[in-house]
PDB file of C-alpha atoms in Angstrom:
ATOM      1  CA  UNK A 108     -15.920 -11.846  23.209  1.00 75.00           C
ATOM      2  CA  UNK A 109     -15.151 -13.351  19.963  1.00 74.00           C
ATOM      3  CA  UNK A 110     -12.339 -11.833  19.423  1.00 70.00           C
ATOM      4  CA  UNK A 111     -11.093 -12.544  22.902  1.00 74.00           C
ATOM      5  CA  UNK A 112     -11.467 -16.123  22.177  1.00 75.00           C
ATOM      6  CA  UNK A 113      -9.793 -15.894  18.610  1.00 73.00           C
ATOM      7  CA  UNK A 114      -6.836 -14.494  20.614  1.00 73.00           C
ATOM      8  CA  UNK A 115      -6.560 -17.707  23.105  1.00 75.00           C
ATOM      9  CA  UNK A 116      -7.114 -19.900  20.380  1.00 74.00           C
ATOM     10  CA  UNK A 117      -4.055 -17.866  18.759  1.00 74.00           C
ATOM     11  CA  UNK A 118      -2.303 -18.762  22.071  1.00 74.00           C
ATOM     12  CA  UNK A 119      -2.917 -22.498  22.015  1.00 73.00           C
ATOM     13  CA  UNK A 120      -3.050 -22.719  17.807  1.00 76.00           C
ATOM     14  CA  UNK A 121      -1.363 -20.104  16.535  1.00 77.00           C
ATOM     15  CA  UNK A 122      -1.876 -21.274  12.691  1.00 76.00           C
ATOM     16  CA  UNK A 123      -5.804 -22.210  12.851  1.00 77.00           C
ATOM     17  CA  UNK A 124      -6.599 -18.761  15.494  1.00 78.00           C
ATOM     18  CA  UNK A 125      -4.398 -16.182  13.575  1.00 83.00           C
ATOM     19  CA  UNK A 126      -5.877 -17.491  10.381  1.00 84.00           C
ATOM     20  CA  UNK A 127      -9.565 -16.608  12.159  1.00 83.00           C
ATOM     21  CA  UNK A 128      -8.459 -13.290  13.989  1.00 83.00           C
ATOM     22  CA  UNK A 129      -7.372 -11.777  10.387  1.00 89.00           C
ATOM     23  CA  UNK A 130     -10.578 -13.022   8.739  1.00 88.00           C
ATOM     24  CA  UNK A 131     -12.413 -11.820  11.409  1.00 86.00           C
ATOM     25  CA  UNK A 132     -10.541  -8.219  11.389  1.00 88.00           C
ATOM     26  CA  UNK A 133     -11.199  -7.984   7.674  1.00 92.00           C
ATOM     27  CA  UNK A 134     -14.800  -8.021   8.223  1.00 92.00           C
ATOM     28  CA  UNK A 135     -14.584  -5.804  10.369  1.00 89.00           C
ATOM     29  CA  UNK A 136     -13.075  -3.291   8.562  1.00 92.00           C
ATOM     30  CA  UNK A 137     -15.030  -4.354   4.876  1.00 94.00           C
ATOM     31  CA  UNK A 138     -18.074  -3.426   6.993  1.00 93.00           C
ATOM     32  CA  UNK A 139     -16.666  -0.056   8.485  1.00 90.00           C
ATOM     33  CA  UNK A 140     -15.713   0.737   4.264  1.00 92.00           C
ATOM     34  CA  UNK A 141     -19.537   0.135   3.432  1.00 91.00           C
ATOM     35  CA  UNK A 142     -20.469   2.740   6.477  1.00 90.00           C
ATOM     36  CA  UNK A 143     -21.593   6.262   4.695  1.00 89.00           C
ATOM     37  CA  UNK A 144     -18.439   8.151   5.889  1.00 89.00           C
ATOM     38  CA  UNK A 145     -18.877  10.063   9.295  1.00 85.00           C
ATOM     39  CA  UNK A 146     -16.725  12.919  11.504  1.00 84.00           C
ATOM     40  CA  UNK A 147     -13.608  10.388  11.923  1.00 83.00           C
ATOM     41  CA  UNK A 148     -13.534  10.456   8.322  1.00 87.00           C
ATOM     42  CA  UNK A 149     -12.333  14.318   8.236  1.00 87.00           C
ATOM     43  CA  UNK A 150      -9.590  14.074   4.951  1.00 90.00           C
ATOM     44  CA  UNK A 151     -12.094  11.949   2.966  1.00 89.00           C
ATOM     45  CA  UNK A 152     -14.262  13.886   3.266  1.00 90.00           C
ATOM     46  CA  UNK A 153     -12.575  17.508   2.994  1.00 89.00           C
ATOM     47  CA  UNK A 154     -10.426  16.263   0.176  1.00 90.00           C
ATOM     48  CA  UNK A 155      -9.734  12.607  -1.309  1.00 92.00           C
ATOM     49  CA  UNK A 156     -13.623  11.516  -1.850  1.00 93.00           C
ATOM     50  CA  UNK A 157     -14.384  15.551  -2.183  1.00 92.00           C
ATOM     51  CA  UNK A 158     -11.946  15.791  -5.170  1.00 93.00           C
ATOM     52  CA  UNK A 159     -12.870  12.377  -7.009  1.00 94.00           C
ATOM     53  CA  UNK A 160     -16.947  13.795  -6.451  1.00 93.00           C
ATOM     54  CA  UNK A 161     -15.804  17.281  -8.521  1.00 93.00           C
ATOM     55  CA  UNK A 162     -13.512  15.300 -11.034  1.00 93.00           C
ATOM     56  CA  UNK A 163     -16.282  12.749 -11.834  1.00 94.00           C
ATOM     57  CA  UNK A 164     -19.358  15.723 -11.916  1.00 92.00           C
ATOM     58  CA  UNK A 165     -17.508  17.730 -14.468  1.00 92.00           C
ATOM     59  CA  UNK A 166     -16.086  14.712 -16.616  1.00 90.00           C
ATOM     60  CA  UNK A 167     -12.225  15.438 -16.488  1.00 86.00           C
ATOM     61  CA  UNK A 168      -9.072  15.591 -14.576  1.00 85.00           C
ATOM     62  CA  UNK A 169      -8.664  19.415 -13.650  1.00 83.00           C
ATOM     63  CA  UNK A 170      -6.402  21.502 -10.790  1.00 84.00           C
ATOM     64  CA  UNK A 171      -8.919  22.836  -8.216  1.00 89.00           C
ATOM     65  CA  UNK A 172      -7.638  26.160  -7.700  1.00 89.00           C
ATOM     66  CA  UNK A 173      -9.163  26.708  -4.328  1.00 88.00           C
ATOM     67  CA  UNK A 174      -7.941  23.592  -2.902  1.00 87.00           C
ATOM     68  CA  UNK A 175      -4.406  23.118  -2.483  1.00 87.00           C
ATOM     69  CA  UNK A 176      -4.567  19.412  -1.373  1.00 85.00           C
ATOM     70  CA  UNK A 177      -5.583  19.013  -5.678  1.00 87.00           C
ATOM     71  CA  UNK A 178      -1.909  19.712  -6.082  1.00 89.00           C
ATOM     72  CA  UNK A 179      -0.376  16.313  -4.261  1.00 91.00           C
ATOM     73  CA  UNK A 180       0.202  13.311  -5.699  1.00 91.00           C
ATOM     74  CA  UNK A 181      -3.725  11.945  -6.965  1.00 89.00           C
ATOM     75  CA  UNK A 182      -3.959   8.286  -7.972  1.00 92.00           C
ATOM     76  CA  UNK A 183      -5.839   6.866  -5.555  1.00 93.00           C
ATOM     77  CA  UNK A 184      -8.133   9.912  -6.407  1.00 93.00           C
ATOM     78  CA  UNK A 185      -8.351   8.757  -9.804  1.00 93.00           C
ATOM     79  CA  UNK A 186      -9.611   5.317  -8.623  1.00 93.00           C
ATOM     80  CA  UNK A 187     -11.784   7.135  -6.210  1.00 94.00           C
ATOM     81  CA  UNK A 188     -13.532   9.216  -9.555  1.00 94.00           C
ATOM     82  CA  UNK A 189     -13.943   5.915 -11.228  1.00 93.00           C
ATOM     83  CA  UNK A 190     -16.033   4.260  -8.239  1.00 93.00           C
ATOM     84  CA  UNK A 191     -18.092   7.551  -8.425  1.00 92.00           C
ATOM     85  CA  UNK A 192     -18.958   6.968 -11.897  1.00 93.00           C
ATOM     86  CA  UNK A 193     -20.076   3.286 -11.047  1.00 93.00           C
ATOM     87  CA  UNK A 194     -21.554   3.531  -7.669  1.00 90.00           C
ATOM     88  CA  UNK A 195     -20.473   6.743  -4.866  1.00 87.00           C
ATOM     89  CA  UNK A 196     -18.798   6.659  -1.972  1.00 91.00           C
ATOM     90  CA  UNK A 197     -18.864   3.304  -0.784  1.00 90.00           C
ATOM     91  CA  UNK A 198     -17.203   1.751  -3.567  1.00 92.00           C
ATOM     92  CA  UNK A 199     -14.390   4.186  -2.971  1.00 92.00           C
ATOM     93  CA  UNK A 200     -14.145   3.443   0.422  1.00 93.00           C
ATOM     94  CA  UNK A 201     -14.180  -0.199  -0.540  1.00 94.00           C
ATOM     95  CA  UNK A 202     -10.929   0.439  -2.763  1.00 93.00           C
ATOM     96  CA  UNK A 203      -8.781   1.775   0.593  1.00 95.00           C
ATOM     97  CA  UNK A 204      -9.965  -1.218   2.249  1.00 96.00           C
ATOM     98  CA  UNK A 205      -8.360  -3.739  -0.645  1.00 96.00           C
ATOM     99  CA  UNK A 206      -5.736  -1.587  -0.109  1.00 97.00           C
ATOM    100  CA  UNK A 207      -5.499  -3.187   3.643  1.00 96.00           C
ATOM    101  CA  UNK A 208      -5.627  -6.251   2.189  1.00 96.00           C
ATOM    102  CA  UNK A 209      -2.875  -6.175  -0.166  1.00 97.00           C
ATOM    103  CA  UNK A 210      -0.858  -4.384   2.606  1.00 97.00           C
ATOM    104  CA  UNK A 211      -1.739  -7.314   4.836  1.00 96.00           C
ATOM    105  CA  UNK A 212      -1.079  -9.708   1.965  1.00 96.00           C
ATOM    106  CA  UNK A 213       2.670  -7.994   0.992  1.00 97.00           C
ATOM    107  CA  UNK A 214       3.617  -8.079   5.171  1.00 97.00           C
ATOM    108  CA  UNK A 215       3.074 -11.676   5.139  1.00 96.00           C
ATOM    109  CA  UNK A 216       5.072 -12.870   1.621  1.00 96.00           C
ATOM    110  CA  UNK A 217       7.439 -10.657   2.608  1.00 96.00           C
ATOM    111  CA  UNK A 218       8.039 -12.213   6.382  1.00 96.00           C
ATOM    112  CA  UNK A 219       7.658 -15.856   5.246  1.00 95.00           C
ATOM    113  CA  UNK A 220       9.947 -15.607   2.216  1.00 94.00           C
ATOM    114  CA  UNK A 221      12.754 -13.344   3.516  1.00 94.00           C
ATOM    115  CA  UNK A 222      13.040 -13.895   7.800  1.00 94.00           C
ATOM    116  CA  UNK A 223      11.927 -17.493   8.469  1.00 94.00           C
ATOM    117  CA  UNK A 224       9.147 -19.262   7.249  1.00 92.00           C
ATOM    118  CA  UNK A 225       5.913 -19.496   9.617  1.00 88.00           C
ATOM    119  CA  UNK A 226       6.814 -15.759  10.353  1.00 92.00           C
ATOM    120  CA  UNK A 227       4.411 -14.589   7.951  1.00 93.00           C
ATOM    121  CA  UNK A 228       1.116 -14.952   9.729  1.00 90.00           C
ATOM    122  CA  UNK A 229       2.387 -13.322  12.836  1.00 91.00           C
ATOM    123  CA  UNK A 230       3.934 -10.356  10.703  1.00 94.00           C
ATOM    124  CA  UNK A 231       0.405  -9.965   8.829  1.00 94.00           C
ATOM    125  CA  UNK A 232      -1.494  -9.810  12.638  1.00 91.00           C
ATOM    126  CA  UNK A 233       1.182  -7.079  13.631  1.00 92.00           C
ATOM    127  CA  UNK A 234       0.448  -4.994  10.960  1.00 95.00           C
ATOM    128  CA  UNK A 235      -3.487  -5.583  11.039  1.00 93.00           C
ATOM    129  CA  UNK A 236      -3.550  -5.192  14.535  1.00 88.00           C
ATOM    130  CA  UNK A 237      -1.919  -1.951  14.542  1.00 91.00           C
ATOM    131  CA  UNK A 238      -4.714   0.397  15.654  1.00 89.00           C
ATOM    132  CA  UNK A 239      -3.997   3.107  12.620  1.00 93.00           C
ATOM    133  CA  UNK A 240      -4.268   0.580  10.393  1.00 94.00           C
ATOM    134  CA  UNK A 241      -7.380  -0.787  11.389  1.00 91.00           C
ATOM    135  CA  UNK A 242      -9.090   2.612  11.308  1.00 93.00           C
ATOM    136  CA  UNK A 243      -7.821   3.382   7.877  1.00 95.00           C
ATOM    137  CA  UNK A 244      -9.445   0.342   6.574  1.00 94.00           C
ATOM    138  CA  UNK A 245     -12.947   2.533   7.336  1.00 93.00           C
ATOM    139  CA  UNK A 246     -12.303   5.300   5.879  1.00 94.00           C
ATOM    140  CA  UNK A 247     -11.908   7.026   2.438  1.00 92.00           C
ATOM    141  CA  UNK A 248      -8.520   8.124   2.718  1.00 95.00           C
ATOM    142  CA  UNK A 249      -4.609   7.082   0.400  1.00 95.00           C
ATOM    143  CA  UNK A 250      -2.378   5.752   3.201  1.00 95.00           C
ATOM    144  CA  UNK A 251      -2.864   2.492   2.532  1.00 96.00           C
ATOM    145  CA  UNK A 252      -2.565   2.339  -0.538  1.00 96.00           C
ATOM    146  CA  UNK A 253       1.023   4.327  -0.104  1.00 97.00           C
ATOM    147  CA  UNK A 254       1.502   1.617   2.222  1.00 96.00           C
ATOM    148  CA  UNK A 255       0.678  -1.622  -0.139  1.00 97.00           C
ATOM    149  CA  UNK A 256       3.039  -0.277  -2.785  1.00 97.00           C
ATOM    150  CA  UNK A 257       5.480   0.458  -0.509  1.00 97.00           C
ATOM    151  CA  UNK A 258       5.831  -2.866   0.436  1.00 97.00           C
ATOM    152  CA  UNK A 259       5.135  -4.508  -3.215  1.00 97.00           C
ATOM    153  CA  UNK A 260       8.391  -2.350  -4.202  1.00 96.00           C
ATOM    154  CA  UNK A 261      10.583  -3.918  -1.002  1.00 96.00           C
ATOM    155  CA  UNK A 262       9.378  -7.228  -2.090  1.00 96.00           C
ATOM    156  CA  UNK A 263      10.063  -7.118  -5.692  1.00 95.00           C
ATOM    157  CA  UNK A 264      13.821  -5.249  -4.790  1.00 95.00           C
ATOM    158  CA  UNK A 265      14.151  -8.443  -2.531  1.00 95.00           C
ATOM    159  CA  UNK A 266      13.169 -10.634  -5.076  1.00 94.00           C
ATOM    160  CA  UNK A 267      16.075  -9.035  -7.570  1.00 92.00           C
ATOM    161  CA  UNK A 268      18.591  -8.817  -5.111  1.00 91.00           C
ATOM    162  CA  UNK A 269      18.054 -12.617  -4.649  1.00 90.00           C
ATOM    163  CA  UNK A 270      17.205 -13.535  -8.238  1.00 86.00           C
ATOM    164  CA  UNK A 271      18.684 -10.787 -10.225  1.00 78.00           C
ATOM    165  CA  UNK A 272      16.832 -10.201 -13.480  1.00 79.00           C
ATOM    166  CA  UNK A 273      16.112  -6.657 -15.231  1.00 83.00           C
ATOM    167  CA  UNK A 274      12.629  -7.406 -14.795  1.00 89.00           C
ATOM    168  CA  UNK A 275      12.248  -7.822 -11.203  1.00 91.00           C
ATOM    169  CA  UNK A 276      14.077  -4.421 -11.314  1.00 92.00           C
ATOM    170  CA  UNK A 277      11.922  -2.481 -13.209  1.00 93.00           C
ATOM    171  CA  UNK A 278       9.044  -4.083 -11.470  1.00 94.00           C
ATOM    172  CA  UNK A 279      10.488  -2.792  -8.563  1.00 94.00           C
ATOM    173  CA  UNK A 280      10.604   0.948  -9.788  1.00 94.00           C
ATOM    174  CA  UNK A 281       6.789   0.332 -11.243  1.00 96.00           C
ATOM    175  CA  UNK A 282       6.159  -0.217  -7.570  1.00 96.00           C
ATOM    176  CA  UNK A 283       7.877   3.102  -6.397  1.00 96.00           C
ATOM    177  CA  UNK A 284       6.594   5.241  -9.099  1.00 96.00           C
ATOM    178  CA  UNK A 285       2.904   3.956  -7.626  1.00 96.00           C
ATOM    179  CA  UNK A 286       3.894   4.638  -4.341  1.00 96.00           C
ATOM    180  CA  UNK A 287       4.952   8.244  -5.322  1.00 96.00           C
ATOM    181  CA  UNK A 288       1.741   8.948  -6.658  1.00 96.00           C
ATOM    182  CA  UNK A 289      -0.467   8.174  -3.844  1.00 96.00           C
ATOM    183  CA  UNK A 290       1.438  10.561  -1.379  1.00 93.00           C
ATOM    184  CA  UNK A 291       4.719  12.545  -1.422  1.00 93.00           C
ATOM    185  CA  UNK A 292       5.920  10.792   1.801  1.00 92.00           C
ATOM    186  CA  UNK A 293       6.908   8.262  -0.778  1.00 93.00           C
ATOM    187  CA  UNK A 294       9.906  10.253  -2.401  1.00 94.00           C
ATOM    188  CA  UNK A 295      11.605   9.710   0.552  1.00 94.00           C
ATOM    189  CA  UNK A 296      11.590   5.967   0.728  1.00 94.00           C
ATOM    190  CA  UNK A 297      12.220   5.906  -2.950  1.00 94.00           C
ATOM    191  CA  UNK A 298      15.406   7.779  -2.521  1.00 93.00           C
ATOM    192  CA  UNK A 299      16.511   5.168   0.261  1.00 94.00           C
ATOM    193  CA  UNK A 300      15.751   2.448  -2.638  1.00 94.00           C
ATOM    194  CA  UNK A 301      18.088   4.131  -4.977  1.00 93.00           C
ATOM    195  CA  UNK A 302      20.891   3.716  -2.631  1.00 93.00           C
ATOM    196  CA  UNK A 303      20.212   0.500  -1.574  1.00 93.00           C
ATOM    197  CA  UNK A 304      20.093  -0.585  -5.455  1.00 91.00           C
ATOM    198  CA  UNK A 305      23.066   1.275  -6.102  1.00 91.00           C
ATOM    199  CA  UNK A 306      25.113  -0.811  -2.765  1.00 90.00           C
ATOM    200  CA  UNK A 307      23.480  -4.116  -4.345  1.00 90.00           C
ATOM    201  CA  UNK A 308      24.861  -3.217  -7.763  1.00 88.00           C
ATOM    202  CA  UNK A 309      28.234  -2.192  -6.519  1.00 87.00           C
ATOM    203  CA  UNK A 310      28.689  -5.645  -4.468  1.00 87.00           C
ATOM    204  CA  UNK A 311      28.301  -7.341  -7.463  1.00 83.00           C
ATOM    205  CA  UNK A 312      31.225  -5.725  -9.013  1.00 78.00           C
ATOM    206  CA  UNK A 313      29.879  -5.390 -12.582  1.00 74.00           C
ATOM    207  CA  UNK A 314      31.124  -2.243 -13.861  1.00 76.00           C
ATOM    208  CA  UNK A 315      29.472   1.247 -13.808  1.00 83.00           C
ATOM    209  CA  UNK A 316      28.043   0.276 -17.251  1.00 83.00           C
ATOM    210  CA  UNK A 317      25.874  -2.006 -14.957  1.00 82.00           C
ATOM    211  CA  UNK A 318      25.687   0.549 -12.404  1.00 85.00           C
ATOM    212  CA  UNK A 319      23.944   3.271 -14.548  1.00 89.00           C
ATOM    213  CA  UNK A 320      22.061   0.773 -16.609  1.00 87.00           C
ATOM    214  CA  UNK A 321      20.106  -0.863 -13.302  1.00 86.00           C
ATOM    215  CA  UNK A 322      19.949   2.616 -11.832  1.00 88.00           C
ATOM    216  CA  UNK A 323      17.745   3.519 -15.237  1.00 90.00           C
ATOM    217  CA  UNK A 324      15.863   0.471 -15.257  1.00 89.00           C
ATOM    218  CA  UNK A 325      14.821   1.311 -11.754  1.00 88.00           C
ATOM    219  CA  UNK A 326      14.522   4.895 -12.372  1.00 88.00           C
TER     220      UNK A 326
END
């Protein structure tokens, strides 16, 4: 009922109810990440909180021989081992859900700076409202986190394109180097950034001195 009444109030104020529905939502899901992790939680259990348990019992980073999921791309995992040390499970569950948040946080800076301004609030309730998402706010797995990079690195290659700047650049690659190490579904999106640095670069008509010297500050 609530959120029924968040959604006309989104209708009639769209600034003042979207603002409430994503508040709302977030609670939601922070109470879901606090929730010991149950049956829908299947690859948490079986392998992103399982590995962090093993790494943080025995006190170092190791391959898990018998496990082949050990061998994909871990940081979130490592995060995961720290919250053992400190708390358990919830805590790591808690980390996937800021996870949502930044994700959230990147949709909306990235709508309201780069289509029109006033998109982003209705580009942050697409993305929160999409039913995967809000379901991997609950639960201890690395999507999101693949997710909240992913978009960090479009924003900061955005931000160059429009500023320029080495910096922004390599912040940029810092982004898709973290996105490649939460899951290897990010390789692909980093190759599509190369390219599109490479086109930007090009445009600009600065030589290939330029060319291979961006292309290594991103790499």
């Amino acid at each position: 009922a609530t959120l029924l009444g968040l959604a006309a109030l989104a209708i009639w104020r769209p600034a003042l109810g979207i603002a409430w529905l994503l508040v709302l939502w977030a609670i939601a899901g922070l109470l879901g990440s606090i929730a010991p992790p149950a049956d829908s939680d299947w690859d948490g259990l079986a392998e992103h909180l399982a590995q962090a348990k093993i790494y943080a019992a025995s006190g170092h980073f190791q391959p898990l021989w018998y496990d082949h999921h050990s061998h994909f791309p871990a940081l979130p995992q490592m995060l995961f081992t720290l919250d053992m040390l400190l708390q358990g499970v919830s805590l790591a569950k808690l980390f996937h859900w800021a996870f949502g948040i930044v994700t959230l946080a990147a949709a909306f800076v990235l709508s309201e700076r780069f289509v029109a301004r006033g998109s982003g609030k209705w580009a942050a309730l697409v993305t929160a409202s999409t039913p995967l998402v809000g379901w991997l706010m609950q639960v201890g797995y690395v999507d999101l986190s693949t997710c909240a990079y992913a978009l960090l690195m479009m924003l900061s290659f955005l931000d160059w394109r429009e500023r320029e700047g080495g910096r922004r650049l390599a912040l940029c690659g810092l982004m898709a180097g973290a996105m490649m190490a939460t899951k290897m579904q990010g390789i692909a999106l980093f190759g599509v950034l190369v390219f599109a640095v490479a086109i930007v670069l090009l445009r600009r008509r600065e030589g290939t001195w330029r060319l291979a010297k961006g292309l290594c500050v991103f790499g």
